XYZ file of C-alpha atoms in Angstrom:
735
model
C 21.429 -15.468 5.898
C 18.248 -14.277 4.200
C 15.706 -12.181 6.093
C 12.095 -11.116 5.748
C 11.338 -7.474 4.979
C 7.811 -6.440 5.961
C 6.453 -3.177 4.552
C 3.227 -1.527 5.653
C 1.921 2.014 5.832
C 2.427 2.136 9.630
C 5.002 0.474 11.850
C 3.771 -2.089 14.432
C 4.552 0.431 17.144
C 3.359 3.863 18.215
C 5.963 6.597 18.633
C 4.695 9.636 20.539
C 6.316 12.813 21.796
C 5.572 13.587 25.451
C 7.361 16.531 27.103
C 10.212 16.461 24.583
C 10.620 12.737 25.199
C 9.829 9.942 22.764
C 7.586 7.141 24.001
C 7.221 3.842 22.147
C 4.285 1.470 22.646
C 3.354 -1.624 20.620
C 0.422 -1.519 18.207
C -2.496 -3.840 18.854
C -3.780 -4.129 15.290
C -4.426 -7.449 13.570
C -1.508 -7.063 11.169
C 1.007 -6.264 13.913
C -0.250 -9.212 15.969
C -0.271 -11.605 13.051
C 3.285 -10.921 11.981
C 4.708 -10.601 15.487
C 6.114 -14.133 15.529
C 7.824 -13.663 12.143
C 9.126 -10.277 13.138
C 10.411 -11.165 16.599
C 11.474 -14.780 16.241
C 12.888 -14.657 12.739
C 15.490 -12.482 11.090
C 13.298 -9.652 9.821
C 12.880 -5.907 9.645
C 9.659 -3.897 9.393
C 9.519 -0.747 7.289
C 6.768 1.823 7.750
C 5.766 5.300 8.861
C 6.319 6.183 12.513
C 2.989 8.008 12.821
C 4.606 11.422 13.249
C 5.219 13.833 10.390
C 8.609 15.451 9.818
C 7.132 18.759 11.016
C 6.012 17.162 14.307
C 9.449 15.805 15.191
C 12.019 18.328 16.467
C 15.123 18.169 14.307
C 17.297 17.072 17.223
C 14.999 14.062 17.781
C 14.912 12.782 14.178
C 17.784 10.380 14.824
C 16.163 9.302 18.094
C 13.024 8.268 16.189
C 15.138 6.114 13.880
C 17.034 4.711 16.862
C 13.818 3.852 18.765
C 12.515 2.075 15.671
C 15.779 0.160 15.187
C 15.558 -1.145 18.758
C 12.366 -2.913 17.657
C 13.932 -4.102 14.351
C 11.942 -1.441 12.534
C 12.877 1.193 9.972
C 10.961 4.461 10.079
C 9.961 6.174 6.834
C 9.726 9.932 7.358
C 6.762 11.655 5.703
C 5.860 15.336 5.549
C 2.422 16.808 6.241
C 1.906 17.379 2.514
C 2.835 13.790 1.761
C 0.398 12.476 4.377
C -2.317 14.750 2.984
C -1.853 13.657 -0.642
C -0.786 10.049 -0.123
C -2.784 8.894 2.913
C -5.787 11.184 3.309
C -5.839 11.849 -0.419
C -5.286 8.963 -2.832
C -5.407 6.132 -0.270
C -8.553 7.230 1.549
C -10.400 9.464 -0.892
C -9.697 7.471 -4.058
C -8.782 3.839 -3.407
C -10.721 3.250 -0.171
C -14.163 4.392 -1.416
C -13.712 2.873 -4.883
C -12.615 -0.527 -3.563
C -15.587 -0.513 -1.179
C -18.040 0.365 -4.000
C -18.696 3.932 -2.808
C -18.065 5.418 -6.225
C -19.908 8.631 -5.327
C -17.208 9.374 -2.721
C -14.283 8.597 -5.031
C -12.106 11.581 -5.926
C -9.756 11.465 -8.933
C -7.195 14.144 -8.203
C -3.907 14.368 -10.126
C -2.051 15.784 -7.129
C -3.211 12.903 -4.937
C -1.942 10.460 -7.564
C 1.444 12.152 -8.000
C 1.968 12.283 -4.232
C 0.919 8.645 -3.910
C 3.543 7.659 -6.495
C 6.260 9.706 -4.776
C 5.539 8.215 -1.348
C 5.349 4.674 -2.726
C 8.774 5.289 -4.244
C 10.017 6.405 -0.800
C 8.938 3.094 0.699
C 10.463 1.135 -2.201
C 13.769 3.023 -1.902
C 13.904 2.233 1.816
C 13.352 -1.451 1.066
C 16.132 -1.443 -1.521
C 18.559 0.061 0.999
C 18.107 -2.995 3.211
C 17.485 -5.662 0.585
C 20.042 -8.386 -0.020
C 19.801 -11.244 -2.482
C 17.734 -14.064 -1.020
C 15.561 -11.846 1.187
C 11.782 -12.262 1.152
C 9.755 -9.055 0.824
C 6.153 -8.773 2.034
C 4.254 -5.592 1.072
C 0.930 -4.828 2.745
C -2.256 -3.114 1.708
C -3.830 -0.510 -0.519
C -1.571 2.369 0.524
C 1.390 0.649 -1.197
C -0.042 -0.763 -4.422
C 2.852 0.512 -6.550
C 5.700 -0.648 -4.310
C 6.097 -4.243 -5.665
C 6.847 -3.049 -9.204
C 9.127 -0.269 -7.956
C 11.185 -2.843 -6.055
C 11.120 -5.270 -8.989
C 12.536 -2.663 -11.358
C 15.673 -2.355 -9.228
C 15.839 -5.947 -7.953
C 14.420 -8.141 -10.748
C 15.177 -11.429 -8.957
C 13.650 -10.442 -5.597
C 10.985 -12.672 -4.018
C 8.068 -10.291 -3.376
C 4.678 -10.913 -1.784
C 1.751 -8.483 -1.623
C -1.359 -8.746 0.530
C -4.446 -6.579 0.080
C -6.402 -6.207 3.326
C -9.484 -4.538 1.837
C -11.899 -5.773 -0.848
C -10.846 -5.722 -4.482
C -13.783 -4.460 -6.570
C -15.293 -6.056 -9.639
C -13.866 -5.207 -13.036
C -16.828 -2.936 -13.839
C -16.027 -0.768 -10.799
C -12.238 -0.949 -10.941
C -12.124 0.053 -14.605
C -13.437 3.541 -13.658
C -10.118 4.370 -11.954
C -8.113 6.682 -14.256
C -4.822 5.040 -13.218
C -6.094 1.462 -13.389
C -3.262 0.150 -15.597
C -0.545 1.595 -13.371
C -2.160 0.203 -10.213
C -2.472 -3.324 -11.660
C 1.076 -3.230 -13.016
C 2.305 -2.030 -9.629
C 0.763 -4.986 -7.803
C 1.970 -7.420 -10.487
C 5.522 -6.636 -9.437
C 4.895 -9.277 -6.754
C 5.406 -13.038 -7.149
C 2.480 -13.828 -4.841
C -0.629 -11.662 -4.405
C -2.963 -12.444 -1.508
C -6.575 -11.529 -0.740
C -8.929 -12.416 2.115
C -11.529 -14.167 -0.056
C -11.853 -15.886 -3.396
C -14.271 -13.153 -4.554
C -11.578 -10.477 -4.256
C -9.049 -12.786 -5.915
C -11.478 -13.439 -8.775
C -12.155 -9.719 -9.269
C -8.440 -8.974 -9.428
C -7.784 -11.732 -11.959
C -10.711 -10.540 -14.061
C -9.349 -6.981 -14.127
C -5.869 -8.206 -15.070
C -7.295 -10.369 -17.838
C -9.603 -7.720 -19.283
C -7.582 -4.534 -18.763
C -3.971 -5.679 -19.220
C -4.887 -8.684 -21.419
C -2.450 -10.972 -19.625
C -3.080 -14.692 -19.815
C -4.792 -15.932 -16.646
C -4.813 -19.669 -15.954
C -6.831 -20.477 -12.859
C -4.962 -18.377 -10.263
C -1.762 -17.764 -12.234
C -0.962 -14.758 -14.396
C 1.558 -15.238 -17.187
C 3.802 -12.228 -17.746
C 6.488 -12.088 -20.449
C 9.243 -12.873 -17.943
C 7.578 -14.745 -15.058
C 4.444 -16.250 -13.513
C 2.509 -14.421 -10.776
C 0.477 -16.508 -8.312
C -2.760 -15.105 -6.840
C -4.462 -16.776 -3.883
C -6.840 -16.192 -0.981
C -5.737 -16.334 2.659
C -8.556 -15.416 5.097
C -6.931 -13.535 7.963
C -7.593 -14.873 11.441
C -7.187 -13.457 14.946
C -4.961 -14.218 17.922
C -7.568 -16.653 19.211
C -5.718 -17.665 22.375
C -5.282 -14.018 23.369
C -9.023 -13.308 23.253
C -10.007 -16.627 24.790
C -7.575 -16.146 27.687
C -8.676 -12.530 28.184
C -12.292 -13.697 28.452
C -11.423 -16.457 30.942
C -9.404 -14.000 33.044
C -12.309 -11.567 32.867
C -14.651 -14.018 34.566
C -12.100 -14.668 37.337
C -12.151 -11.025 38.447
C -13.904 -10.031 41.643
C -16.235 -7.036 41.664
C -13.449 -4.917 43.184
C -11.174 -5.678 40.216
C -13.767 -5.072 37.531
C -13.678 -2.008 35.294
C -16.206 0.762 35.749
C -17.794 -0.209 32.417
C -18.234 -3.831 33.544
C -19.802 -2.705 36.810
C -22.349 -0.617 34.881
C -23.069 -3.528 32.543
C -23.532 -5.901 35.488
C -25.847 -3.456 37.202
C -28.009 -3.310 34.099
C -28.047 -7.093 33.745
C -29.101 -7.579 37.368
C -31.791 -4.892 37.175
C -33.316 -6.362 34.016
C -32.377 -10.094 33.921
C -34.697 -10.791 30.969
C -33.220 -8.003 28.837
C -30.476 -8.600 26.278
C -27.576 -6.426 25.167
C -26.808 -6.061 21.448
C -23.235 -5.100 20.624
C -22.395 -2.744 17.749
C -18.643 -2.130 17.504
C -16.897 -0.500 14.543
C -14.472 2.112 13.407
C -16.534 5.135 12.352
C -16.559 4.546 8.609
C -19.246 4.739 5.922
C -18.354 1.200 4.802
C -19.463 -0.240 8.150
C -23.171 0.430 7.624
C -23.640 2.035 11.046
C -26.397 4.434 9.933
C -28.338 1.611 8.277
C -27.857 -0.489 11.415
C -29.473 2.217 13.518
C -32.383 2.540 11.102
C -32.809 -1.241 11.109
C -32.817 -1.228 14.929
C -35.506 1.473 14.867
C -37.508 -0.645 12.392
C -37.104 -3.643 14.737
C -38.559 -1.733 17.698
C -41.424 -0.452 15.537
C -42.221 -3.914 14.181
C -41.773 -5.812 17.447
C -42.789 -3.411 20.230
C -42.810 -6.327 22.694
C -39.003 -5.974 22.836
C -39.126 -2.395 24.119
C -37.305 -2.310 27.490
C -36.021 -5.848 26.793
C -33.112 -5.012 24.443
C -30.445 -2.348 24.403
C -28.029 -1.523 21.591
C -24.543 -0.882 23.012
C -22.843 1.034 20.215
C -19.147 1.847 20.182
C -17.948 3.965 17.234
C -14.171 4.444 17.206
C -13.098 7.816 15.712
C -11.422 7.541 12.304
C -10.130 9.971 9.645
C -12.042 12.788 11.281
C -10.587 15.375 8.891
C -12.156 13.706 5.812
C -15.507 15.395 4.914
C -17.451 12.145 4.420
C -16.499 10.999 7.919
C -17.528 14.320 9.425
C -20.933 14.066 7.742
C -21.296 10.456 8.890
C -20.555 11.465 12.503
C -23.307 14.102 12.386
C -25.765 11.654 10.815
C -25.129 9.006 13.490
C -25.384 11.539 16.315
C -28.755 12.671 14.974
C -30.037 9.106 14.481
C -29.065 8.051 18.004
C -30.726 11.163 19.436
C -33.912 10.660 17.442
C -34.258 6.931 18.230
C -33.553 7.453 21.934
C -36.044 10.321 22.009
C -38.672 8.217 20.242
C -38.498 5.043 22.366
C -36.947 5.931 25.756
C -38.926 5.304 28.934
C -38.286 6.513 32.463
C -36.115 3.466 33.212
C -34.819 2.521 29.749
C -32.792 4.020 26.912
C -32.634 1.897 23.735
C -29.085 2.925 22.662
C -25.950 3.394 24.701
C -23.660 5.315 22.354
C -19.894 5.679 22.832
C -17.819 7.737 20.378
C -14.299 6.961 21.527
C -11.533 4.389 21.548
C -11.648 1.882 24.372
C -8.816 -0.056 25.996
C -8.572 -3.781 25.350
C -10.003 -4.586 28.792
C -13.221 -2.700 28.007
C -13.590 -4.442 24.650
C -13.498 -7.768 26.495
C -16.143 -6.401 28.882
C -18.424 -5.675 25.925
C -17.723 -8.946 24.096
C -18.447 -11.085 27.165
C -21.492 -9.130 28.368
C -23.457 -8.682 25.138
C -25.797 -11.518 24.180
C -25.902 -10.548 20.498
C -23.327 -8.956 18.187
C -24.862 -7.011 15.288
C -22.287 -6.288 12.559
C -23.707 -4.962 9.297
C -20.923 -3.578 7.088
C -21.995 -2.581 3.595
C -18.594 -3.743 2.385
C -15.728 -5.085 4.493
C -12.489 -6.831 3.605
C -12.680 -9.232 6.554
C -14.158 -7.841 9.830
C -12.128 -9.245 12.696
C -14.599 -7.949 15.321
C -16.927 -10.811 14.368
C -14.152 -13.327 15.053
C -13.085 -11.623 18.277
C -16.647 -11.673 19.620
C -17.051 -15.414 19.032
C -13.589 -16.169 20.481
C -14.540 -14.533 23.804
C -17.752 -16.556 24.210
C -16.068 -19.146 26.418
C -19.378 -20.713 27.494
C -20.317 -20.921 23.781
C -23.472 -18.809 24.160
C -24.196 -15.641 22.232
C -25.468 -14.957 18.727
C -23.496 -13.327 15.910
C -25.491 -11.483 13.253
C -23.156 -10.737 10.357
C -23.467 -8.989 7.012
C -22.961 -11.171 3.964
C -20.810 -8.332 2.591
C -18.055 -8.974 5.150
C -15.189 -11.238 4.126
C -15.604 -13.126 7.425
C -19.086 -14.269 6.364
C -17.472 -16.821 4.020
C -15.902 -18.603 7.010
C -18.628 -18.043 9.609
C -21.741 -19.353 7.928
C -23.043 -20.744 11.245
C -23.667 -17.099 12.204
C -26.962 -15.487 11.214
C -26.042 -13.975 7.833
C -28.021 -10.951 6.673
C -28.172 -8.431 3.845
C -27.192 -5.110 5.482
C -29.632 -3.199 3.281
C -32.682 -5.302 4.190
C -34.204 -3.755 7.323
C -37.024 -6.274 7.493
C -34.557 -9.165 7.381
C -32.364 -7.564 10.060
C -35.400 -7.035 12.289
C -36.620 -10.612 11.933
C -33.069 -11.895 12.467
C -32.764 -9.876 15.681
C -35.990 -11.517 16.855
C -34.580 -14.934 15.901
C -31.386 -14.177 17.836
C -33.353 -12.994 20.861
C -35.397 -16.208 20.922
C -32.654 -18.675 19.940
C -32.347 -21.547 22.466
C -29.022 -21.882 24.255
C -28.470 -25.338 22.776
C -28.554 -23.890 19.266
C -26.274 -20.995 20.240
C -23.728 -23.429 21.683
C -23.887 -25.702 18.635
C -23.305 -22.820 16.210
C -20.527 -21.173 18.214
C -18.599 -24.378 18.867
C -18.287 -24.952 15.129
C -17.091 -21.399 14.464
C -14.677 -21.457 17.406
C -13.109 -24.702 16.252
C -12.456 -23.144 12.841
C -11.138 -19.854 14.244
C -8.809 -21.641 16.653
C -7.377 -23.766 13.875
C -6.905 -20.923 11.385
C -5.495 -18.216 13.642
C -3.688 -15.088 12.531
C -0.364 -16.864 13.078
C -1.480 -19.683 10.766
C -2.546 -17.069 8.202
C 0.892 -15.467 8.246
C 2.646 -18.850 8.108
C 0.545 -19.975 5.150
C 1.278 -16.806 3.188
C 5.018 -16.993 3.849
C 5.063 -20.677 2.946
C 3.283 -19.897 -0.338
C 5.740 -17.043 -0.968
C 8.707 -19.359 -0.441
C 7.070 -21.852 -2.802
C 7.136 -19.244 -5.567
C 10.919 -19.302 -5.223
C 10.901 -23.092 -5.577
C 8.576 -22.785 -8.582
C 11.108 -20.575 -10.303
C 13.464 -23.545 -10.316
C 10.823 -25.491 -12.240
C 10.962 -22.848 -14.964
C 14.458 -23.786 -15.980
C 13.910 -22.996 -19.639
C 16.140 -20.234 -20.945
C 14.743 -17.651 -23.302
C 16.232 -17.914 -26.778
C 18.188 -14.695 -26.667
C 20.692 -13.563 -29.299
C 23.511 -15.792 -28.003
C 21.361 -18.935 -27.806
C 19.872 -18.066 -31.192
C 23.315 -17.805 -32.816
C 24.443 -21.096 -31.244
C 21.245 -22.810 -32.407
C 21.708 -21.689 -36.025
C 25.386 -22.613 -36.020
C 24.614 -26.127 -34.751
C 21.812 -26.480 -37.309
C 24.088 -25.355 -40.124
C 26.874 -27.815 -39.239
C 24.628 -30.824 -38.574
C 24.920 -33.808 -40.904
C 21.419 -35.115 -40.130
C 18.512 -33.218 -38.660
C 15.052 -33.985 -37.318
C 12.445 -31.346 -36.427
C 9.357 -32.120 -34.301
C 6.843 -29.296 -34.726
C 3.603 -28.950 -32.779
C 0.855 -27.170 -34.709
C -1.805 -25.186 -32.779
C -0.268 -22.528 -30.568
C 3.163 -23.159 -32.089
C 3.060 -22.747 -35.859
C -0.270 -20.880 -35.827
C -2.184 -18.937 -33.201
C -5.272 -20.486 -31.680
C -8.635 -19.862 -33.313
C -12.098 -19.865 -31.720
C -13.020 -22.750 -33.995
C -10.284 -25.362 -34.690
C -11.151 -25.512 -38.396
C -10.276 -21.809 -38.763
C -6.624 -22.337 -37.835
C -5.534 -23.747 -41.185
C -1.982 -23.003 -42.364
C -1.329 -19.870 -44.401
C 0.859 -19.729 -47.520
C 3.839 -18.277 -45.649
C 3.884 -21.209 -43.225
C 3.431 -23.834 -45.940
C 6.299 -22.295 -47.899
C 8.647 -22.345 -44.881
C 7.795 -25.975 -44.026
C 8.322 -27.079 -47.638
C 11.716 -25.381 -47.765
C 12.756 -27.163 -44.592
C 11.495 -30.521 -45.861
C 13.437 -30.101 -49.107
C 16.735 -29.484 -47.322
C 19.235 -32.317 -47.541
C 19.306 -34.695 -44.549
C 16.450 -32.858 -42.860
C 13.360 -34.659 -41.607
C 10.321 -32.550 -40.663
C 7.598 -34.117 -38.531
C 4.374 -32.320 -37.710
C 3.217 -33.799 -34.382
C -0.219 -32.617 -33.299
C -3.295 -33.448 -31.263
C -5.499 -32.745 -34.280
C -7.500 -35.465 -35.996
C -5.821 -37.239 -38.904
C -8.365 -36.173 -41.531
C -7.941 -32.438 -40.925
C -4.167 -32.660 -40.586
C -3.863 -34.844 -43.691
C -6.033 -32.503 -45.784
C -4.137 -29.348 -44.789
C -0.689 -30.873 -45.427
C -1.613 -33.195 -48.290
C 0.899 -31.738 -50.737
C 3.737 -31.180 -48.294
C 6.521 -33.824 -48.132
C 6.599 -34.234 -44.360
C 5.657 -36.900 -41.832
C 2.469 -36.341 -39.869
C 1.612 -37.644 -36.398
C -1.963 -36.969 -35.302
C -4.019 -37.369 -32.153
C -0.923 -37.164 -29.948
C 0.705 -40.220 -31.514
C -2.240 -42.481 -32.320
C -1.929 -42.150 -36.126
C 1.209 -41.792 -38.251
C 1.481 -40.871 -41.925
C 4.860 -41.147 -43.613
C 5.496 -38.761 -46.534
C 2.526 -39.100 -48.898
C 1.782 -42.609 -47.582
C -1.403 -43.826 -45.927
C -2.296 -43.315 -42.306
C -1.255 -46.149 -39.994
C -2.508 -46.823 -36.478
C 0.664 -46.733 -34.385
C -0.772 -48.031 -31.126
C -3.298 -50.701 -30.246
C -6.009 -48.447 -28.815
C -9.755 -48.769 -28.309
C -12.628 -46.331 -28.546
C -15.457 -48.329 -26.992
C -15.244 -46.103 -23.889
C -16.422 -43.042 -25.813
C -20.135 -43.869 -25.579
C -19.982 -43.781 -21.780
C -17.932 -40.590 -21.549
C -19.629 -38.491 -24.267
C -22.870 -37.785 -22.275
C -20.815 -36.427 -19.370
C -19.060 -33.944 -21.639
C -22.321 -33.069 -23.398
C -23.750 -32.082 -20.018
C -20.912 -29.577 -19.603
C -21.493 -28.270 -23.136
C -25.125 -27.613 -22.224
C -24.134 -25.795 -19.014
C -21.297 -23.755 -20.513
C -22.213 -21.520 -23.471
C -19.553 -21.295 -26.166
C -18.124 -24.802 -25.651
C -18.318 -27.823 -27.930
C -17.086 -31.412 -28.348
C -14.578 -32.419 -31.001
C -14.772 -36.134 -31.693
C -11.647 -37.805 -33.042
C -11.077 -41.446 -33.912
C -9.742 -42.421 -30.519
C -10.246 -39.392 -28.308
C -12.798 -36.760 -27.277
C -11.924 -33.097 -26.826
C -13.949 -30.437 -24.980
C -13.114 -26.953 -26.321
C -13.895 -23.892 -24.177
C -11.977 -21.090 -25.896
C -15.182 -19.178 -26.740
C -16.668 -19.524 -23.250
C -16.558 -16.736 -20.678
C -12.918 -16.897 -19.447
C -13.769 -17.300 -15.764
C -16.661 -19.703 -16.237
C -14.620 -21.735 -18.731
C -11.779 -22.261 -16.253
C -14.154 -23.212 -13.451
C -16.007 -25.709 -15.645
C -12.747 -27.119 -17.027
C -11.467 -27.787 -13.536
C -14.790 -29.367 -12.577
C -14.954 -31.524 -15.720
C -11.337 -32.605 -15.317
C -12.053 -33.877 -11.799
C -15.245 -35.634 -12.911
C -13.508 -37.327 -15.835
C -10.481 -38.427 -13.829
C -12.775 -40.147 -11.364
C -14.888 -41.665 -14.144
C -12.033 -43.096 -16.207
C -9.746 -44.269 -13.403
C -8.572 -47.853 -13.930
C -9.644 -47.769 -17.592
C -6.283 -46.982 -19.185
C -7.387 -43.451 -20.108
C -6.016 -40.025 -19.231
C -7.190 -36.399 -19.331
C -4.911 -33.927 -21.101
C -5.203 -30.246 -20.142
C -4.371 -28.325 -23.306
C -4.764 -24.668 -24.163
C -8.504 -24.052 -23.601
C -9.219 -27.714 -24.310
C -9.597 -30.936 -22.299
C -8.926 -34.164 -24.150
C -9.638 -37.736 -23.035
C -7.465 -40.377 -24.652
C -5.629 -43.620 -24.063
C -2.919 -43.089 -21.453
C -0.576 -45.339 -23.416
C -0.413 -42.854 -26.308
C 1.549 -39.620 -26.162
C 3.881 -37.447 -28.193
C 6.903 -38.705 -26.265
C 6.510 -42.312 -27.406
C 5.647 -41.206 -30.934
C 8.697 -38.941 -31.298
C 11.045 -41.532 -29.810
C 10.114 -44.004 -32.534
C 11.352 -41.511 -35.131
C 14.832 -41.127 -33.703
C 17.739 -42.754 -35.493
C 21.185 -41.250 -35.030
C 20.416 -37.648 -35.942
C 23.015 -35.205 -34.641
C 20.531 -32.303 -34.539
C 17.178 -32.778 -32.784
C 14.746 -29.883 -32.457
C 11.308 -30.054 -30.817
C 8.912 -27.187 -30.166
C 5.423 -26.993 -28.633
C 3.208 -24.894 -26.419
C 1.218 -27.044 -23.982
C 1.337 -29.998 -21.618
C 0.924 -32.582 -24.364
C 4.351 -31.541 -25.634
C 5.974 -32.162 -22.245
C 5.974 -35.912 -22.966
C 8.068 -35.158 -26.029
C 10.475 -32.866 -24.191
C 11.064 -35.524 -21.509
C 11.545 -38.437 -23.931
C 14.026 -36.789 -26.278
C 17.794 -37.010 -25.582
C 19.491 -34.325 -23.486
C 21.317 -32.978 -26.535
C 17.975 -32.088 -28.200
C 16.960 -28.455 -28.538
C 13.584 -28.572 -26.771
C 11.632 -25.294 -26.902
C 8.448 -24.204 -25.157
C 6.243 -21.501 -26.678
C 5.377 -19.123 -23.838
C 6.791 -18.980 -20.317
C 5.212 -21.924 -18.535
C 6.429 -24.679 -16.265
C 8.241 -27.006 -18.619
C 10.851 -29.677 -19.118
C 12.098 -27.901 -22.244
C 15.567 -26.347 -22.225
C 14.469 -23.095 -23.882
C 11.432 -20.977 -24.519
C 10.243 -18.347 -26.988
C 7.462 -15.837 -26.387
C 5.031 -16.538 -29.234
C 4.301 -18.060 -32.659
C 5.924 -15.099 -34.369
C 9.273 -16.034 -32.790
C 8.726 -19.668 -33.820
C 8.380 -18.672 -37.460
C 11.457 -16.459 -37.197
C 13.516 -19.463 -36.071
C 12.128 -21.762 -38.790
C 12.761 -19.125 -41.448
C 16.344 -18.825 -40.206
C 16.707 -22.631 -40.513
C 15.728 -22.406 -44.183
C 18.500 -19.856 -44.708
C 21.183 -21.875 -42.893
C 20.576 -25.321 -44.288
């Protein structure tokens, strides 16, 4: 039975050494919580670092660490102090972390960090391979393990691998500055499914793949020579019920059962019933915008002095990576800011900032969430920010105001919150005033909408959706049943061709016989191609048919002196050898006047696109448009056209960088079928969806070939037009 293998930097448990005895406690992080149901209820193992270096574990306890992990269906990866320094504190947190969060000035490009990162990634991959069996699903997590998918793929080429990145992915312009950018992208592309929190991060990744590695990107799919990689966004949720229940239980407690923190908070609230508490809760990290938040709070008190003694900022900064210089400097800066602001505004009975630099137990977090009227979260860059979701989940009476930076991934889902630019102090100050004065009815209305969304898309749903999408990639592989024309298939093909008594060849043109050109008129046949086609046409008992979406005038002019049959506009027009063009189907073009203005509107809005008008169809070409904009507009236009032409006997064909509107009763399948007699060798080759009609209509014995690895009904595929010409040249030599 197949299992799920989860790989992350850390295990979902804490292993500590107390008095020569190992203690194991569960982790409370979002990832551990989100995957708990998969890990516990399903057949799965979790691979990661135990949290203790090899040097910290006495030799006689090494096996005990492994045993403790195995009891929790975990596998511990042992790392040395040097490996942690180079891999975790080095490349992960001094190279990738700052770069991916747009702090380029903090990014260090150190060869030793990179070499150690590679070695440790290989350690994780090797551990996976020890436990991997055919049929298993592998899920790799986060920026510490960017190279692992490819390392696994190299040893297990048929493995089903997912990768999820929990931090932002930067724009191409930022990512391209990384010296090892190619290796990092190739490492991630070892996965079948790549997940991000937001569409922005997904888009940035696809852009980098397209521009740096030059792989073909179609919407959210990347075409590699041997497979298709799917990229999608899955916004991570929280364990909503856990936080909601904790908040409800919190309000049931009597004063004797309350924590010391809650008693202090209650005392403050009773002493100053008109005052409001503002919550600031983060890991101490330069990406969280804590220093700017303090300066904005100072600006707020300066601008609106009427709120002095009526608000208090309750700031919890959780220690993080305290041995990294940038974090040490940040700690000093925040200490100084808190001291200065408190010194500037404090009165005998009031201090503007309560500052905690520590970790707090879950109970105290609930105390803060339920007691603070406003949550102020201003990260400069944040992959998701689950604190924002946790705060709203605990507001069981639906009051409270969330002020959230637009730079946090969560802002995309929580637009009922007050969204701010974390660098705009004036906006933050005015938004704090708005939050302070917001009526309860408005607070309740906003929070109910967010809560409904958070409850529906919980962390469990996030994990389920990703795993479902990962399993779908396995199903999609079955759709790619075409076999590459390797040496054996190639030899069999030529032998069958040679021995055939009658042959028919259906050849698509653009993308098959010639590469695509920015302008269609520039893709005319070269002498080499014309020579090959003529040789084939002159072979005994061999019929060559050029079947294309091109207009009849262009196709007829280019192949005027070649003794072959031509089928243009996907089957609308047919020209027998050197005869006149004949309309093969009873089609109309009176619809074109109504549709043309719609397409013209998209031409105006999308630089580099144009309309090609044929006798009975209209084509919108976007090959010269910006790749990302072109795909977005194509998808939009396709939807608009499908709605416009429904019930009119028309269809929209999605070709290679072209959308074509034509009669739905005309296609290459019907056209090719009319040409069949009793030929004992049938060969058809093409590169896009218009050729699928042909592949489906032709008999099973036909050699149907797709150019490029794409979902297809064809039996075989070749990589490119160069391979197509190689096959046709071989036909001329074996006829």
